[in-house]
Coordinates of C-alpha atoms in Angstrom, one line a residue:
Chain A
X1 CA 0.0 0.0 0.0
X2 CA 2.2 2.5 1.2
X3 CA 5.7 3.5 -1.0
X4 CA 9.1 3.1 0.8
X5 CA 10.1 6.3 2.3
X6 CA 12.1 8.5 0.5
X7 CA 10.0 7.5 -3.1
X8 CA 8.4 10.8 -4.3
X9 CA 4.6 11.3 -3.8
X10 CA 4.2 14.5 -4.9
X11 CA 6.4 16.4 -7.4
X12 CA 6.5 19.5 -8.9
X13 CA 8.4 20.7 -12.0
X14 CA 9.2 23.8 -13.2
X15 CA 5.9 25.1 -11.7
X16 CA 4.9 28.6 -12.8
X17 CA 1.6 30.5 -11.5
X18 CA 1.3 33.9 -13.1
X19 CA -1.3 36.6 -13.1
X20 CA -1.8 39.7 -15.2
X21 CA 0.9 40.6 -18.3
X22 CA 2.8 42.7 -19.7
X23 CA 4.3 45.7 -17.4
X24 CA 1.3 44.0 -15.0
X25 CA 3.1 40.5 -15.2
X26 CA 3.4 39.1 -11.9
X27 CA 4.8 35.7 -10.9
X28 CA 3.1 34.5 -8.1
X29 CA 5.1 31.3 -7.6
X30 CA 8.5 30.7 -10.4
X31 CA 10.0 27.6 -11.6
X32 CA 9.6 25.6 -8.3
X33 CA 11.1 22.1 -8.4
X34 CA 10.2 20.0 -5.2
X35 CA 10.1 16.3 -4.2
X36 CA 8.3 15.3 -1.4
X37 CA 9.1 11.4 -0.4
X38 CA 6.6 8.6 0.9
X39 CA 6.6 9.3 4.7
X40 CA 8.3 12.6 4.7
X41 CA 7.5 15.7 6.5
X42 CA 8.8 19.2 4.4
X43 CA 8.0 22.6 5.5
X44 CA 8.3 25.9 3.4
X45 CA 8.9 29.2 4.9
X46 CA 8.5 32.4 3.4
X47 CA 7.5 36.1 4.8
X48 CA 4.2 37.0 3.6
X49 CA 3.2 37.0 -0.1
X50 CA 5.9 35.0 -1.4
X51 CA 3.8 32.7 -3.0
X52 CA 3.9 29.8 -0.8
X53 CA 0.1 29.6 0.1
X54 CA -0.2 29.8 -3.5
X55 CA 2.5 26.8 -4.3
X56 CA 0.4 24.5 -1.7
X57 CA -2.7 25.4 -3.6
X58 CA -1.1 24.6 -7.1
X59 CA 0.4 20.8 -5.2
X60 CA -2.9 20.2 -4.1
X61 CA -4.5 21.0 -7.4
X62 CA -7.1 23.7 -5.8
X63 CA -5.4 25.6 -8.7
X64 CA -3.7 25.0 -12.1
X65 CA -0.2 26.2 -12.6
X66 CA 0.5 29.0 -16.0
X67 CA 3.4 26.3 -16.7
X68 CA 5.0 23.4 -15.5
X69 CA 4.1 19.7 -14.4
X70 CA 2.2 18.7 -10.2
X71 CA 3.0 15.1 -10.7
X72 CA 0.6 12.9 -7.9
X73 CA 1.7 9.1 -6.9
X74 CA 3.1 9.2 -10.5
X75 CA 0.3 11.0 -12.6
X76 CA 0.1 14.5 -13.7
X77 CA -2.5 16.1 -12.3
X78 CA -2.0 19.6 -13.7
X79 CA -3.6 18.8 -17.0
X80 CA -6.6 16.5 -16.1
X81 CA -10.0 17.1 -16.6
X82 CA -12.1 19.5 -14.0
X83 CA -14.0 16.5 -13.1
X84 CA -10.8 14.4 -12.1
X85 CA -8.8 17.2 -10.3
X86 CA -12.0 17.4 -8.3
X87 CA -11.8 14.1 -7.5
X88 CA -8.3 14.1 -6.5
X89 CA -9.0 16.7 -4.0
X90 CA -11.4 14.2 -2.3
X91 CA -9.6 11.3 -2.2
X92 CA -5.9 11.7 -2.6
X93 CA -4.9 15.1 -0.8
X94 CA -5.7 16.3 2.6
X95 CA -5.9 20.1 3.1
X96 CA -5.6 21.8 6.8
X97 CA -6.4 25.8 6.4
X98 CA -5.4 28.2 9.4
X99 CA -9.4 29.3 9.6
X100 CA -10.2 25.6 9.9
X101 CA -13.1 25.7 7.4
X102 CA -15.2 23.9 9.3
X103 CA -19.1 23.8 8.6
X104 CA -20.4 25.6 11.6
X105 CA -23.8 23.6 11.5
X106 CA -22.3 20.6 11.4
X107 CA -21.3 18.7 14.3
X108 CA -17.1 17.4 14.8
X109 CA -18.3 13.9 13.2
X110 CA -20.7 15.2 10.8
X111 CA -17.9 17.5 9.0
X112 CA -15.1 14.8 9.1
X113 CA -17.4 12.0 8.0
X114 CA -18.6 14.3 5.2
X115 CA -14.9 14.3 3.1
X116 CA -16.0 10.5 3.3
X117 CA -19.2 10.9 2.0
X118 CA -18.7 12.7 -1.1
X119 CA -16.0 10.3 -1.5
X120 CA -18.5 7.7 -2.5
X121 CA -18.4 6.2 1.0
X122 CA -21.2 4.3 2.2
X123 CA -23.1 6.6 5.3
X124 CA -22.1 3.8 7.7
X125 CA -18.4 3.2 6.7
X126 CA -17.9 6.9 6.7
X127 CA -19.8 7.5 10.3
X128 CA -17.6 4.5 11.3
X129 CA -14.3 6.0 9.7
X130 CA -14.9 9.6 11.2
X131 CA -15.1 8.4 15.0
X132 CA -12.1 6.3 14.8
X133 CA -10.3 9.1 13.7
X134 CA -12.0 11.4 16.2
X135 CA -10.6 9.3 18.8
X136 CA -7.4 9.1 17.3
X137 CA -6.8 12.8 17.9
X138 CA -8.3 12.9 21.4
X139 CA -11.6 14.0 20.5
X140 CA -13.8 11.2 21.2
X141 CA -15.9 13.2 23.6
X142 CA -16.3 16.2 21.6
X143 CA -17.9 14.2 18.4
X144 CA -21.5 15.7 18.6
X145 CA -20.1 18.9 19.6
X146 CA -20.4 22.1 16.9
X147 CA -17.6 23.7 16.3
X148 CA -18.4 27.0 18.2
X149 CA -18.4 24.6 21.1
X150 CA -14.8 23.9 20.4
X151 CA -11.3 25.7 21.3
X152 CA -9.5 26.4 18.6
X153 CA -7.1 23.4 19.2
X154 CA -10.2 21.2 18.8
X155 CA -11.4 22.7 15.8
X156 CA -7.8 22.8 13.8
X157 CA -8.0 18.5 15.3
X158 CA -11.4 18.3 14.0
X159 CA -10.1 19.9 10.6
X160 CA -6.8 17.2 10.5
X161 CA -9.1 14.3 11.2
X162 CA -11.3 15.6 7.9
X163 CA -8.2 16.0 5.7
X164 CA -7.0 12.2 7.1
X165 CA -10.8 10.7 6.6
X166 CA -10.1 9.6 3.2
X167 CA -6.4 8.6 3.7
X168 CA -4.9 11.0 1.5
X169 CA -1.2 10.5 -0.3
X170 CA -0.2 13.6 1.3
X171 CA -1.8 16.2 3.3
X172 CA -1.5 19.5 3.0
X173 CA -1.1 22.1 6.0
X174 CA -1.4 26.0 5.2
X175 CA -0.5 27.7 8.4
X176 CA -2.4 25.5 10.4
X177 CA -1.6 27.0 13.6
X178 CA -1.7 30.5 12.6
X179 CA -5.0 31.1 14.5
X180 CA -4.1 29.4 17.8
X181 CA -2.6 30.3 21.0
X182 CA 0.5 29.1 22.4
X183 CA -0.3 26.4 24.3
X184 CA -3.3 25.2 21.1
X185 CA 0.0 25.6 18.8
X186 CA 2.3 23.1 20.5
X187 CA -1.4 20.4 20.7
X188 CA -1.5 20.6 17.1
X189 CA 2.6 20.5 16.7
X190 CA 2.3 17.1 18.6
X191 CA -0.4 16.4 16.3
X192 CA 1.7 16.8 13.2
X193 CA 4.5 14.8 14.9
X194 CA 2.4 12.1 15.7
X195 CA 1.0 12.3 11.8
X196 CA 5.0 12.1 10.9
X197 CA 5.6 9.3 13.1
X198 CA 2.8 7.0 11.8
X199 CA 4.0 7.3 8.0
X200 CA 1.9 10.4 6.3
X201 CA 3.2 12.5 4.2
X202 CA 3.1 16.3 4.9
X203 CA 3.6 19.2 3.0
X204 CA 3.3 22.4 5.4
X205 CA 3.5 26.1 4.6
X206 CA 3.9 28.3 7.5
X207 CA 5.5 31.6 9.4
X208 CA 5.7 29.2 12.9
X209 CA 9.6 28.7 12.8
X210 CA 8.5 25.9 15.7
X211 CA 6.6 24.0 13.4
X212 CA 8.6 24.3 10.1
X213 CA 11.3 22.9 12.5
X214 CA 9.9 20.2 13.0
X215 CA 9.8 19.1 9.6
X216 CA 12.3 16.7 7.9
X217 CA 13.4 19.3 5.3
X218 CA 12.4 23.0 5.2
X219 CA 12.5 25.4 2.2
X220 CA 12.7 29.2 2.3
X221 CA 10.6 30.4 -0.1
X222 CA 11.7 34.5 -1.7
X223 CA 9.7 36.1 -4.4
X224 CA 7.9 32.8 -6.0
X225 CA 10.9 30.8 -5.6
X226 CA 12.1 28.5 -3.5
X227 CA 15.8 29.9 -2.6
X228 CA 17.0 27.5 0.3
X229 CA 16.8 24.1 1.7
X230 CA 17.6 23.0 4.8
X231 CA 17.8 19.0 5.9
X232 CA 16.3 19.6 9.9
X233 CA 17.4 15.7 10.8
X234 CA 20.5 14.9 11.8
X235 CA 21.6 18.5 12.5
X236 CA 23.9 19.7 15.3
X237 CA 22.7 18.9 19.1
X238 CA 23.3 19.2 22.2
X239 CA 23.4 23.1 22.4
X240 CA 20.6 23.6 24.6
X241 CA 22.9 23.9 27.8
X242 CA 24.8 27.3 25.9
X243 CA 21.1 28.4 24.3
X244 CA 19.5 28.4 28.3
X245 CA 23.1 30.6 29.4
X246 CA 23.8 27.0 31.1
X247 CA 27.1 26.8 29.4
X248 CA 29.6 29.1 27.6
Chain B
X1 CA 33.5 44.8 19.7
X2 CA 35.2 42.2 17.3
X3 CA 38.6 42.8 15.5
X4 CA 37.4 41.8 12.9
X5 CA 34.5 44.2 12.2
X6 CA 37.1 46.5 11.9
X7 CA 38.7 44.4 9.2
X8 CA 35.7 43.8 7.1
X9 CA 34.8 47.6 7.3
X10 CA 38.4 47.9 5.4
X11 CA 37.4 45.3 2.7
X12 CA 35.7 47.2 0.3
X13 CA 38.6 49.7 0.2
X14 CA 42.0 51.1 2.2
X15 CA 40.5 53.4 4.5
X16 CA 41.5 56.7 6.9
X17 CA 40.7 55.5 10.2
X18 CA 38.6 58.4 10.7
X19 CA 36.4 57.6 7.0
X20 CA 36.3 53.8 9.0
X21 CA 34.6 55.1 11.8
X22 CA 32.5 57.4 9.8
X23 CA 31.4 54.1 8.1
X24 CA 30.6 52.8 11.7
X25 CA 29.0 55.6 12.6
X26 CA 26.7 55.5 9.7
X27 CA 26.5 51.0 10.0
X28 CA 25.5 51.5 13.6
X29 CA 23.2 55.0 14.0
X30 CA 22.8 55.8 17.6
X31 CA 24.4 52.9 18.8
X32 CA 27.9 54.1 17.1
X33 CA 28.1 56.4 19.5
X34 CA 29.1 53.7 22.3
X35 CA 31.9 53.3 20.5
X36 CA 34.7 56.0 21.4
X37 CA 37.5 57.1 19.3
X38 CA 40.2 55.3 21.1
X39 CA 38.9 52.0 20.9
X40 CA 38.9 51.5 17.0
X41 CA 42.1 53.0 16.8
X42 CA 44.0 50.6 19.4
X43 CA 42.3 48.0 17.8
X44 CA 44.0 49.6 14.3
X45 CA 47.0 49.5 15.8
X46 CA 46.7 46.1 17.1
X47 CA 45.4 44.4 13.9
X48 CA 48.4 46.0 12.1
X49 CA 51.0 44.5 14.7
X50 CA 49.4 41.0 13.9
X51 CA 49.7 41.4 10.3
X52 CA 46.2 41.7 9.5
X53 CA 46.5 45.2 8.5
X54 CA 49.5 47.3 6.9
X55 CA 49.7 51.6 6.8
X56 CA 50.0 52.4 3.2
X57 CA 50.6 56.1 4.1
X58 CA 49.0 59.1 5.7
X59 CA 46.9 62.1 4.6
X60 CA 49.4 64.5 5.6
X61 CA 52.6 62.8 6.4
X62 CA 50.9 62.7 10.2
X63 CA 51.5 60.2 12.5
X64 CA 48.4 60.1 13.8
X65 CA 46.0 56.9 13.3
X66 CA 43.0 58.8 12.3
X67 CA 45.3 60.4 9.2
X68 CA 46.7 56.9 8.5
X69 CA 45.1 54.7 5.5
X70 CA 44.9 50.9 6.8
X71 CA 44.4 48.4 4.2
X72 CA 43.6 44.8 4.4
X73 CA 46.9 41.8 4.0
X74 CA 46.6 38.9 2.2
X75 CA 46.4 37.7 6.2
X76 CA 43.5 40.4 7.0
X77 CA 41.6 39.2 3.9
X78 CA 41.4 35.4 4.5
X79 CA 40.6 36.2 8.4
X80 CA 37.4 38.8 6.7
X81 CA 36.2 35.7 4.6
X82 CA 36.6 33.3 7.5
X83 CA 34.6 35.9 9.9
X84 CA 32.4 36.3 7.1
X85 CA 31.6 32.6 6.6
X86 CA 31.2 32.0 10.9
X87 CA 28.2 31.2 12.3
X88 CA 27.9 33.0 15.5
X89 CA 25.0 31.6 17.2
X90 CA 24.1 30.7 20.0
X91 CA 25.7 33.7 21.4
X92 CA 24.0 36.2 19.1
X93 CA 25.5 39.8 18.6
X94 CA 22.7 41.6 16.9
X95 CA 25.3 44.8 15.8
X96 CA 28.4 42.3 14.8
X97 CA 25.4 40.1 12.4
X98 CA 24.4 43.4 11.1
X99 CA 28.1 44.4 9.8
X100 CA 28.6 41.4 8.7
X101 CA 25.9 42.2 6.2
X102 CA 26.8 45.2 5.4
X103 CA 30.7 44.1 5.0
X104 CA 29.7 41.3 2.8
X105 CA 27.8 43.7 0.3
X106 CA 29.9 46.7 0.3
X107 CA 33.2 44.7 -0.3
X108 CA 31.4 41.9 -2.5
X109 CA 32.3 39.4 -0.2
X110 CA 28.8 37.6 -0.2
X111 CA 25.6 38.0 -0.7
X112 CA 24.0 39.0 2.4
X113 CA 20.9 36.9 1.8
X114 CA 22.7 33.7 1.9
X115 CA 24.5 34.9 5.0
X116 CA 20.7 34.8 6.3
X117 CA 19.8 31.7 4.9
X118 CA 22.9 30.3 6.6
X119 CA 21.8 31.6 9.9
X120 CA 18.7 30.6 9.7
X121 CA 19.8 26.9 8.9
X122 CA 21.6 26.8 11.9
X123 CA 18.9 28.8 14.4
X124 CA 16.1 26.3 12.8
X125 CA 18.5 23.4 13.7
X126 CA 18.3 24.8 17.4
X127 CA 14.5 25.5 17.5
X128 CA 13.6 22.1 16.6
X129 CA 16.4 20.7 19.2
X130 CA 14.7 22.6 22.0
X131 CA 10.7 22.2 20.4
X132 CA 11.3 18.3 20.5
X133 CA 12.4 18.4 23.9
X134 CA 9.9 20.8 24.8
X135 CA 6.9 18.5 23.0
X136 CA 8.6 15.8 25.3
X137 CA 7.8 17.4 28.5
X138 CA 4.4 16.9 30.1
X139 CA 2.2 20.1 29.8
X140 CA 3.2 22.8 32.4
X141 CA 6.1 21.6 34.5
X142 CA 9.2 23.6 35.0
X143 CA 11.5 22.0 31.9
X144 CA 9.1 22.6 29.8
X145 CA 8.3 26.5 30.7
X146 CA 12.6 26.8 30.4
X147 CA 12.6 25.2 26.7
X148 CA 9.4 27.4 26.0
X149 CA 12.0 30.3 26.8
X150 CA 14.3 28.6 24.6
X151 CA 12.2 28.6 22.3
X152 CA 11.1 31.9 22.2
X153 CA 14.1 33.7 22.0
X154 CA 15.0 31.4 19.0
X155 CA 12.1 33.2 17.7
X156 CA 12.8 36.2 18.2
X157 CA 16.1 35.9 16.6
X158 CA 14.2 34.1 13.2
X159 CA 12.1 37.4 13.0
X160 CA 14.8 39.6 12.9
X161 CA 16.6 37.5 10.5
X162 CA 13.2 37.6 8.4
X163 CA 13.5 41.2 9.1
X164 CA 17.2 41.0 7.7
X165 CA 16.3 39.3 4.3
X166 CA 13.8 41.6 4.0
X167 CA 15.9 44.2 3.9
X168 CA 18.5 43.1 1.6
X169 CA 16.1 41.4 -0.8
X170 CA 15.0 45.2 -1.5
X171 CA 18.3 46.7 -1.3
X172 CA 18.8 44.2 -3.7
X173 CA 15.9 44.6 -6.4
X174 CA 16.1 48.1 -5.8
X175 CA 19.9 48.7 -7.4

């Protein structure tokens, strides 16, 4: 079922997204290449309107790219039909916003059993599906609850368990703890490392330095571009001592 | 201050000492002012007893170090680029990163922005060090408050380094 880790998922080539033209020309995201392997977690960074909310868009094919190839477990989706990028966005990628975009007058279940739904799910299955994940991420008692009834840890959990419900090839995270506090940012960074530690692939765009460090790999994303790469595992250690004024 | 911010303020071109501090003056705004006279000429003086500088004459045939020009040895240069290519965190000296920058693109030693982006390698290395440990530590006890500081001042020095690229990124497009 699942690739070996390090085989690419998701792929982009050359990816381009451009609006307006001429003098008006501006390149929202320029010539990206990025592999993302089986299992792996990679972050991009970027200060604000660099393109990178745009880039996760184009990976997750809520938008198609002015040039270049989004290549999918192998298949380009980039130039499919309406009806099939549709259907890729149910099934095969998760998305997490930072405003959750939850339905407020649905209940926790109700919106993550509905990705299932209008996945072709039968009611049942999905119902079935929607709790176990619930549970998963520690909202077992909160399943009849509306959102508004919800922290905004909760909701963002509520919003992962959706994006997991049809077990997507990759999810992907657009500042997903933008809106939280402190204490509801470090709940959903366990979250995310407990996603990374049972195998699912992540793509996550953010301005949280703690959560992009996280990450396996992290980009720094400049003017549409990505411009820097940095490999987070297997970096130095054992500072902490000199960073808490323990040691010189 | 370093020695060696002296040095890289002499890359870009043999200098009077008093044009150098004029340049540190200008680097530094207010905060140039804390340094007096007398301290960037005895470290002239001691930079050109190591090697790392030579005289190459005076304005007025004066003796005196703010009528001198320094310039940079073959020794002074390779300590710039090594000072240049140093990663000097944990212990973070906001005015000596700032110079850096400003050394690097005056004297086209490097480009600022991947001094940055090698900064920010390292400082991400050390947020994720202290955010594990921190996610490892049940929810309000004492450790975990301590990495939380850790943490945070890691932060703080990521936002002024995003301040940094911003900077330079225009300086950049705009010449």
């Amino acid at each position: 079922m699942s690739e070996a880790v390090g085989a690419p998922v998701l792929s982009a080539r050359g990816v381009r997204k451009e609006y307006g033209e001429g003098d008006g020309l501006v390149r929202a995201v320029d010539s990206v290449d990025l592999q993302v392997g089986a299992g792996e977690t990679v972050a991009i960074m970027g200060p604000s309107g660099c393109g990178k909310s745009t880039l996760l868009h184009l990976l997750g094919g809520l938008d198609r790219p002015s040039g270049g190839e989004v290549v999918l477990n192998g298949r380009r989706i980039d130039d499919i039909s309406e009806k099939a990028l549709a259907r890729v966005r149910r099934t095969d990628v998760g998305h997490v916003f930072q405003s959750f975009h939850l339905m407020e007058e649905l209940t926790a279940v109700e919106n993550v059993e509905l990705s299932a739904l209008l996945a072709g799910r039968a009611p049942r299955a999905a119902r079935r599906r929607a709790e176990e994940l619930l549970e998963r991420l520690g909202l077992a008692g909160r399943s009849g609850f509306l959102p508004s009834a919800l922290s905004g840890g909760q909701r963002q959990r509520v919003a992962v368990a959706r994006a997991l419900c049809n077990e997507p090839l990759v999810v992907l995270a657009d500042e997903p703890t933008g809106n939280l506090d402190s204490a509801a940012a470090l709940d959903v960074l366990r979250l995310f490392r407990d996603l990374r530690e049972s195998g699912q692939t992540l793509v996550i765009v953010t301005h949280d330095a703690r959560i992009a460090a996280t990450a396996d790999r992290m980009f720094s994303m400049r003017d549409g571009s990505l411009v820097d790469e940095t490999r987070l595992t297997g970096g130095t250690a054992g500072r902490l001592g000199a960073l808490a004024g323990l040691e010189d | 201050m370093r020695q060696e911010v002296v040095l890289a303020m002499l890359a870009k071109e043999p200098s009077h000492g008093y044009r150098l501090r004029a340049r540190l003056r200008e680097a530094l705004g207010p905060l140039g002012d804390a340094m007096n006279a007398g301290q960037v000429y005895v470290t002239l003086a001691r930079l050109e007893k190591a090697g790392l500088l030579a005289v190459e004459g005076s304005a007025d045939g004066a003796d005196r170090a703010d009528r001198k020009v320094y310039a940079l040895t073959p020794a002074g240069q390779q300590r710039v680029g090594e000072w240049i290519a140093e990663v000097g965190w944990p212990k973070p000296d906001l005015a000596e990163f700032h110079l850096k920058l400003i050394a690097a693109a005056s004297a086209g030693l490097a480009d600022p922005l991947a001094i940055v982006d090698t900064q920010r390698r390292e400082l991400l290395r050390r947020v994720r060090e202290a955010q594990l440990a921190a996610m490892a530590e049940p929810d309000g006890s004492a450790a975990a408050l301590l990495l939380e500081g850790i943490v945070l001042r890691l932060q703080a020095d990521l936002r002024w380094l995003e301040a940094c690229e911003k900077n330079w990124n225009h300086r950049r497009s705009g010449s």
